[in-house]
Tab-separated table of C-alpha atoms in Angstrom:
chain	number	residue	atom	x	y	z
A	2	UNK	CA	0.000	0.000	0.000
A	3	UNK	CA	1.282	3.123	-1.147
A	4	UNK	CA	0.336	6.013	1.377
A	5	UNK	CA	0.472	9.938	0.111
A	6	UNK	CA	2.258	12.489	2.427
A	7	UNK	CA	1.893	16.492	2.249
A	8	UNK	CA	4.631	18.560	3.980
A	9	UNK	CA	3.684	22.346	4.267
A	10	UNK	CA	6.474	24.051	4.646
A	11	UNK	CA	8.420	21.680	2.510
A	12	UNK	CA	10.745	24.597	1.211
A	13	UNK	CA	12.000	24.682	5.395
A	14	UNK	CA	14.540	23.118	7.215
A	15	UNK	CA	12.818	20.374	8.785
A	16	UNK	CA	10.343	19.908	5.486
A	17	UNK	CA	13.573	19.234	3.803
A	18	UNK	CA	15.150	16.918	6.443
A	19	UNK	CA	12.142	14.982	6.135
A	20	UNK	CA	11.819	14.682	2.436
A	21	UNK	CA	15.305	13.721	2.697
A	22	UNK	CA	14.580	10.701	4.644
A	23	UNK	CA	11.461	9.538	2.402
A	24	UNK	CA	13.718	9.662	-0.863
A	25	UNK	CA	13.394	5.961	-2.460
A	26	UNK	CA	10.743	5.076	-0.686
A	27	UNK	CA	8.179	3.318	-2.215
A	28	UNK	CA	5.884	2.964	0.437
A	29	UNK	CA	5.366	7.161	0.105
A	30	UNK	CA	4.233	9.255	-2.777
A	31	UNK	CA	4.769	12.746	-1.989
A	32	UNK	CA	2.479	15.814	-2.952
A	33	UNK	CA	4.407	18.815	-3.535
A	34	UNK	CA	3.387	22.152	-4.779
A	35	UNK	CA	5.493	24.625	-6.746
A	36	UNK	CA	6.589	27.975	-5.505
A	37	UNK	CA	3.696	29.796	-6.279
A	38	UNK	CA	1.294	27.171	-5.378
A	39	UNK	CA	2.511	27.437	-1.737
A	40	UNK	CA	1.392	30.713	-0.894
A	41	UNK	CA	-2.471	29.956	-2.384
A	42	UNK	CA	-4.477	28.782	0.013
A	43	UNK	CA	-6.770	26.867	-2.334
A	44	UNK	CA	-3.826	24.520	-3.591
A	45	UNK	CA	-2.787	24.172	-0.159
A	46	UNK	CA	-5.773	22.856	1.274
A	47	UNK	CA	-6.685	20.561	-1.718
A	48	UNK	CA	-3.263	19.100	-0.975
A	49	UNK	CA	-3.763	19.126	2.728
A	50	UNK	CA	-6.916	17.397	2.210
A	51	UNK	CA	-5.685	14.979	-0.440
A	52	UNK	CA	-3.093	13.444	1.225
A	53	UNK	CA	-3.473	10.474	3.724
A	54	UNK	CA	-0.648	12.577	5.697
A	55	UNK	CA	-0.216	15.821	6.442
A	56	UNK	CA	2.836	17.030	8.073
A	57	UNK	CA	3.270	20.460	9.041
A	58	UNK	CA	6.713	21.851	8.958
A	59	UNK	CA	5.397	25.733	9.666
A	60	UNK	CA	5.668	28.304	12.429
A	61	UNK	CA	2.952	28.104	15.039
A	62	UNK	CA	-0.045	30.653	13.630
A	63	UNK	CA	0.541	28.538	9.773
A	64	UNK	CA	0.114	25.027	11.298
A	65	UNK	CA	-2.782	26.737	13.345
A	66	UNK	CA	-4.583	28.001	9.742
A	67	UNK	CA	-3.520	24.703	7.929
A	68	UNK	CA	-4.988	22.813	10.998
A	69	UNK	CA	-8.790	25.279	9.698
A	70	UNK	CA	-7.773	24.277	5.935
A	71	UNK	CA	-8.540	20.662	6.575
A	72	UNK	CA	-11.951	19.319	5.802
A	73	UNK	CA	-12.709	16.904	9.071
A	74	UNK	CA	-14.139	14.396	6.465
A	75	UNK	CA	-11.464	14.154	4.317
A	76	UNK	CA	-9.105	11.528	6.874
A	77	UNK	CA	-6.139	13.543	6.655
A	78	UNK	CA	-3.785	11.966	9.908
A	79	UNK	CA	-1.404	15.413	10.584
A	80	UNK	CA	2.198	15.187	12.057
A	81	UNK	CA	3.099	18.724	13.585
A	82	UNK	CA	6.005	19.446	13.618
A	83	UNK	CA	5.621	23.243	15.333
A	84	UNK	CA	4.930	23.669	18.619
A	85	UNK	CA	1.434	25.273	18.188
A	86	UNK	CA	-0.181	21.551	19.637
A	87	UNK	CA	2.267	19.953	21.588
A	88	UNK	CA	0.012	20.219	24.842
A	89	UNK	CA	-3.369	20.496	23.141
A	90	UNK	CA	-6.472	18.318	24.202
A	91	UNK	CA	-7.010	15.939	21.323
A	92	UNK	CA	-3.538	16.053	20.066
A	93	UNK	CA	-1.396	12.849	21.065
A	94	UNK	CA	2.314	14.203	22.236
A	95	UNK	CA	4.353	11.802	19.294
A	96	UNK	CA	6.874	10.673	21.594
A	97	UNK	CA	6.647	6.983	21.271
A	98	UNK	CA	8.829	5.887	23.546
A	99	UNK	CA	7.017	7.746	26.082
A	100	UNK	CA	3.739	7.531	24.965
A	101	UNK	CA	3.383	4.180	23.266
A	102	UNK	CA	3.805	3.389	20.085
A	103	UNK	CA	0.164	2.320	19.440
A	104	UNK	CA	-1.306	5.264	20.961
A	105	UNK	CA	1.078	7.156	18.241
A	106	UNK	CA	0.203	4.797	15.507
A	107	UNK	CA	-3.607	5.176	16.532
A	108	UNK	CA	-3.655	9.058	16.595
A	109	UNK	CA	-5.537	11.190	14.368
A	110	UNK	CA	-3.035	14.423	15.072
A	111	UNK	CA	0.268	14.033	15.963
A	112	UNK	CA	2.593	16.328	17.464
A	113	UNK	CA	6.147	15.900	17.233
A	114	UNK	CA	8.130	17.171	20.507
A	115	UNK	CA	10.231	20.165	20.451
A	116	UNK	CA	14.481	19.408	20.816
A	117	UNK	CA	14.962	21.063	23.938
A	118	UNK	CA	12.181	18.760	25.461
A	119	UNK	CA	12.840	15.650	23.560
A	120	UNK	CA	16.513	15.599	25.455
A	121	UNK	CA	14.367	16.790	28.818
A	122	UNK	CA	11.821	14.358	28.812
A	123	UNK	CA	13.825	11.563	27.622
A	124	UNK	CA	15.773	11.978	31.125
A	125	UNK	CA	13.219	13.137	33.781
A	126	UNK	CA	9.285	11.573	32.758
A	127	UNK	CA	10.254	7.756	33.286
A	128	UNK	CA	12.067	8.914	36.282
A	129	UNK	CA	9.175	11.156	37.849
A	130	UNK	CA	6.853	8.532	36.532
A	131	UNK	CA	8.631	5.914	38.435
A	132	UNK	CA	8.572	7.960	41.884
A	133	UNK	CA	12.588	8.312	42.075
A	134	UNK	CA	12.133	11.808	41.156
A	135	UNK	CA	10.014	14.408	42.771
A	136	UNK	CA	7.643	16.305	40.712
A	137	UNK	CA	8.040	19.570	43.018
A	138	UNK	CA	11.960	19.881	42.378
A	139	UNK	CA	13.226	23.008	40.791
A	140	UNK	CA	14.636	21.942	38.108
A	141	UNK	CA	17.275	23.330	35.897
A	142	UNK	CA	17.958	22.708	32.260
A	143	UNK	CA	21.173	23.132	30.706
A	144	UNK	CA	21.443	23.193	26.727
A	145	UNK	CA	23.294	23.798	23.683
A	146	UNK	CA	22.225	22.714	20.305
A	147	UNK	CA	23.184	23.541	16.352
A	148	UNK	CA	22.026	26.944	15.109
A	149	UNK	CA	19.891	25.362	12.219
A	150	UNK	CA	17.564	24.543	15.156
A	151	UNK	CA	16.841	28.321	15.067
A	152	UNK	CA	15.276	28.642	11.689
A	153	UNK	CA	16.503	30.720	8.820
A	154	UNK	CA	16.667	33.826	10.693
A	155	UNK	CA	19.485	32.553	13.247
A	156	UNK	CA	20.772	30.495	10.618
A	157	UNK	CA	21.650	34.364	8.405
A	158	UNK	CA	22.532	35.807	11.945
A	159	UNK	CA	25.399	33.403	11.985
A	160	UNK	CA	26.399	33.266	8.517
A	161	UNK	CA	26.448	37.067	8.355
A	162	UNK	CA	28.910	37.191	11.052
A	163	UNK	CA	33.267	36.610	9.592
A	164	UNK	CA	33.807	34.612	12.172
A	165	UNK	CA	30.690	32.887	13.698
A	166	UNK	CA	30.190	33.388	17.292
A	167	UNK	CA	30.972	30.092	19.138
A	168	UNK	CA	28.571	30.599	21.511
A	169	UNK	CA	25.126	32.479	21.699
A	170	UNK	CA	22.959	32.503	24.654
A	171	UNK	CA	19.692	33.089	23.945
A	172	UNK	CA	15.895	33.178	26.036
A	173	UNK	CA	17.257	35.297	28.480
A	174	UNK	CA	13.523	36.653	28.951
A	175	UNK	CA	12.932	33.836	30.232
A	176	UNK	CA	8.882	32.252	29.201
A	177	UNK	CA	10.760	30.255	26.310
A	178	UNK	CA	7.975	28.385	24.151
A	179	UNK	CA	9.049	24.868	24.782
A	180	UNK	CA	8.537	25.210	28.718
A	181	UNK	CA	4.789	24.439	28.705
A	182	UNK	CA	5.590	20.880	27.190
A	183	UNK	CA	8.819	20.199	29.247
A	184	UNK	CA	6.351	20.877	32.389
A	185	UNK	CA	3.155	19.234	31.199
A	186	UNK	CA	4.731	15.869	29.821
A	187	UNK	CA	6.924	15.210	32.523
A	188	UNK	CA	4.211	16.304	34.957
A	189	UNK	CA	5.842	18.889	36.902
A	190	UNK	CA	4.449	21.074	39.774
A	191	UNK	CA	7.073	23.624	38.332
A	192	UNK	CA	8.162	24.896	35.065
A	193	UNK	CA	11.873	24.156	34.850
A	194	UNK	CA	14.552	26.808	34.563
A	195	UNK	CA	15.616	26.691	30.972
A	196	UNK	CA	19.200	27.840	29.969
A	197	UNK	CA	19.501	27.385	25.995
A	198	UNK	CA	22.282	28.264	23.954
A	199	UNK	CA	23.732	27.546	20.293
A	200	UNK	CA	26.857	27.172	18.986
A	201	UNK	CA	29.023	27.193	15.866
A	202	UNK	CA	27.444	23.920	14.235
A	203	UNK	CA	24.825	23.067	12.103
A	204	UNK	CA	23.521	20.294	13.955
A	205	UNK	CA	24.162	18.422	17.409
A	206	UNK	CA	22.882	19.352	20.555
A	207	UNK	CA	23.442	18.433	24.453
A	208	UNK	CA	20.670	18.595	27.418
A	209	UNK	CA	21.782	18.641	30.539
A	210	UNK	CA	19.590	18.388	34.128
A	211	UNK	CA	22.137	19.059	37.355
A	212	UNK	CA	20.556	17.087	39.707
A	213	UNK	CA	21.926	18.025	43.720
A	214	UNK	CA	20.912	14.137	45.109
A	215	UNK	CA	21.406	14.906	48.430
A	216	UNK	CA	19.214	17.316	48.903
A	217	UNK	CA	16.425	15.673	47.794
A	218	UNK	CA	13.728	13.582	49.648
A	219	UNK	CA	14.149	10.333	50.401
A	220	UNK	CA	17.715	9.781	49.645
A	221	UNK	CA	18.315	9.008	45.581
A	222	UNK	CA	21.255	7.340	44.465
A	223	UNK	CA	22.283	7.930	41.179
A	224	UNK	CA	22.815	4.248	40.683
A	225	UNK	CA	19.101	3.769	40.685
A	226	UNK	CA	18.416	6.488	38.169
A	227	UNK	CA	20.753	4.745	35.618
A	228	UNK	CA	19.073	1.273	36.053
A	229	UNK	CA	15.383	3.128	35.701
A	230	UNK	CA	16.340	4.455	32.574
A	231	UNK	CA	17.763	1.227	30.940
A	232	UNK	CA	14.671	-0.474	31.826
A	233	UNK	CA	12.490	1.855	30.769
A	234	UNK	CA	14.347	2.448	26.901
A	235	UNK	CA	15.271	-1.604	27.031
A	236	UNK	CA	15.388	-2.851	23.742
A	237	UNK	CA	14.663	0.825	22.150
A	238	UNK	CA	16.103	0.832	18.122
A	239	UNK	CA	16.464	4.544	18.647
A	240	UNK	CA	17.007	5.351	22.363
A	241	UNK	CA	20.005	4.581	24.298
A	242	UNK	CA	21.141	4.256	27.593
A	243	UNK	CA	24.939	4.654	28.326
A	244	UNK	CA	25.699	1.647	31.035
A	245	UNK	CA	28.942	3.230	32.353
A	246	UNK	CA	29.467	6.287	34.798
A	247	UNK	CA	31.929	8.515	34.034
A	248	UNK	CA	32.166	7.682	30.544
A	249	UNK	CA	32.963	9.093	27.986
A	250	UNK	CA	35.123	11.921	29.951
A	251	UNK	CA	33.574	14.522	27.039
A	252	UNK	CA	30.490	15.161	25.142
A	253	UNK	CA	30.748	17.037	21.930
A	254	UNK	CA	28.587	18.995	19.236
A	255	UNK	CA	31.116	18.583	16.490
A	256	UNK	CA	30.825	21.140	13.202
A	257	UNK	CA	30.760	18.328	10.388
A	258	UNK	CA	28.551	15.890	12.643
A	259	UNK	CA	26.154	13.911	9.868
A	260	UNK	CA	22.487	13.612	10.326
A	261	UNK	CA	21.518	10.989	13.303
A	262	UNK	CA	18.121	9.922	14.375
A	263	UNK	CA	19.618	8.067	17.323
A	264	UNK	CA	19.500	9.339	21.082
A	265	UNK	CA	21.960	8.580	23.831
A	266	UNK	CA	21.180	9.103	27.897
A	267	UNK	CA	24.196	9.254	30.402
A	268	UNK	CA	24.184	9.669	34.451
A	269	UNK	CA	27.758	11.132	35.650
A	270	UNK	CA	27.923	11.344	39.104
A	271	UNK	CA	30.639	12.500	41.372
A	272	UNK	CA	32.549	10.007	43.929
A	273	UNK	CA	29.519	10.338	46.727
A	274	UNK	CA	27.037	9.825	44.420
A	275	UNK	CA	25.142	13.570	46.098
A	276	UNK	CA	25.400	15.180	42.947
A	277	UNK	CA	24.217	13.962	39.532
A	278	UNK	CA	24.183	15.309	35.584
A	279	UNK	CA	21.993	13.544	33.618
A	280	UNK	CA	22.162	14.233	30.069
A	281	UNK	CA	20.997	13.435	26.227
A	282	UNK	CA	22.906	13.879	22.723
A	283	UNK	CA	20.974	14.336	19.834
A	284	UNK	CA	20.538	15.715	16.295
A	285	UNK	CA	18.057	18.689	16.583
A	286	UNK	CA	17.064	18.294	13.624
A	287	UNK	CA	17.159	14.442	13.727
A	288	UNK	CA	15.491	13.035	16.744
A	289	UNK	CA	14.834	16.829	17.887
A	290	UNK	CA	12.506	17.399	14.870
A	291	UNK	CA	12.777	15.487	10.898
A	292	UNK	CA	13.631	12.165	11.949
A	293	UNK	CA	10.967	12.173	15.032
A	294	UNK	CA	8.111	13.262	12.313
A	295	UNK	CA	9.540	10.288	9.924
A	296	UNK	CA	9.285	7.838	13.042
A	297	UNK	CA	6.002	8.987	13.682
A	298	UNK	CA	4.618	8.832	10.223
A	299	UNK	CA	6.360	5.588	10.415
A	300	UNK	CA	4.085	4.093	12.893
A	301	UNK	CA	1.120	6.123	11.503
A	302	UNK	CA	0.942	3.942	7.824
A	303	UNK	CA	1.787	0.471	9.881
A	304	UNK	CA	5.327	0.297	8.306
A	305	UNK	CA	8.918	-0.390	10.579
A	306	UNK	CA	9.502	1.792	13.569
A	307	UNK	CA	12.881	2.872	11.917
A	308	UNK	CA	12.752	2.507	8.459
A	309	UNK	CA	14.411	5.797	6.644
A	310	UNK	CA	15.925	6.737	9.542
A	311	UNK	CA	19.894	7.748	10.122
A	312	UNK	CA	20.907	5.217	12.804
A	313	UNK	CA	23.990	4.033	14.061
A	314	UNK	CA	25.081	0.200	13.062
A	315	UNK	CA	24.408	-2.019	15.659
């Protein structure tokens, strides 16, 4: 069975990463609009409601009108990749290794997590869920990713600039959009305090959560927090769990690093085990955003969790 997908916003970063990843793939015939055609509303929504998939690579208010250009009889499934859903009633949160993979594959709408959160939730949900971590805590996110995670506008700020800055902190207003799902999905009490920054690299981003072990309830060792974890992503194609503490001494978001669709977890903890950093690698625009939305669709049209993804060889 042959299933027809729609990306709107197809001329985008993410639209592209994702056509990208359905080239040769026979199991996908792809709708696609020319320049002009993009910007009329009437060719958008006849593809929009002509395709068995819709997946929205557009900035919050677009995916919002595209969302009012589909005809609720037409059985259009929609993938979101903006954050305009990501905690909206009726919208299932497309993170299947949190969620389940049949809810995913059962949804109507889809949203695909943000980056930031994808590395956030991957560490602290199955760990709140589990009751080793409160859901009061304060906590703090640490996190650096690849400008192209920024859109074309911080993708010219740093091209326009002979050299690049290597570093650019950025949300220092605090309120950053991505909050509301980091708090809602790992059911916190508390928003988190969110620290983002990019760097000089197209792609590649770390998450870090500080965790201060001893000061929290009930005693948590650190041990306990890497065992939860590889039970809970045991036997994951796409998730992994590093089994070692203190290793690798380094974590790095390297310039020429290729596409990956693959996440990794760690738990470092110092000698007494009363302090803790728990973080994820990722590609933002891999797991973080195109290669989440090609998982998802994925499990949408019944086909392999993984196929057209960029993983590592087992």
């Amino acid at each position: 069975m042959t299933h027809s997908v729609f990306i709107d916003g197809a001329a985008g970063t993410t639209g592209l990463e994702i056509a990208e990843r359905l080239k040769g793939r026979s199991e996908f015939t792809l709708i696609t609009l020319d320049d002009a055609q993009r910007k009329d509303a009437n060719a958008r929504r006849e593809a929009l409601n002509d395709a068995d998939v819709a997946i929205l690579c557009l900035p919050d208010e677009a995916a919002i009108e595209a969302i009012e250009l589909l005809d609720p009889a037409s059985g259009t499934r929609v993938i979101d990749a903006s954050s305009a859903h990501r905690t909206a009633e009726n919208w299932c949160y497309g993170f299947p290794e949190l969620n389940g993979r049949e809810r995913v594959a059962d949804a109507r709408r889809v949203s695909n997590p943000g980056c930031y959160p994808t590395g956030f939730l991957a560490l602290i949900a199955p760990l709140v869920r589990k009751g080793l971590l409160p859901a009061d805590w304060p906590y703090t996110v640490h996190a650096v990713s690849g400008f192209s995670g920024g859109g074309k506008g911080l993708i010219e700020r740093f091209e326009i600039f002979e050299p690049s800055p290597a570093f650019r902190a950025y949300g220092l207003a605090m309120g950053h959009k991505h909050l509301p799902e980091m708090q809602a999905h790992a059911q916190l009490t508390h928003p988190p305090v969110f620290s983002p920054a990019v760097v000089d690299a197209y792609r590649g981003m770390v998450v870090e959560v500080p965790l201060a072990l001893g000061l929290i309830d009930g005693a948590v060792d650190a041990g306990a927090l890497l065992e939860a974890l590889e039970r809970f992503y045991e036997g994951s194609p796409i998730v992994r769990v590093h089994p070692d503490f203190g290793l690798p001494v380094e974590l790095l978001v390297k310039p020429d690093a290729p596409a990956r669709d693959d996440m990794e977890l760690f738990v470092f903890a110092s000698p007494d085990r009363s302090q803790a950093r728990l973080m994820a690698t990722l590609d933002n625009l891999g797991k973080g955003a195109s290669g989440a939305a090609v998982q998802n669709l994925n499990l949408l049209c019944g086909l392999p969790e993984t196929a057209g993804l960029h993983l590592p060889i087992a």
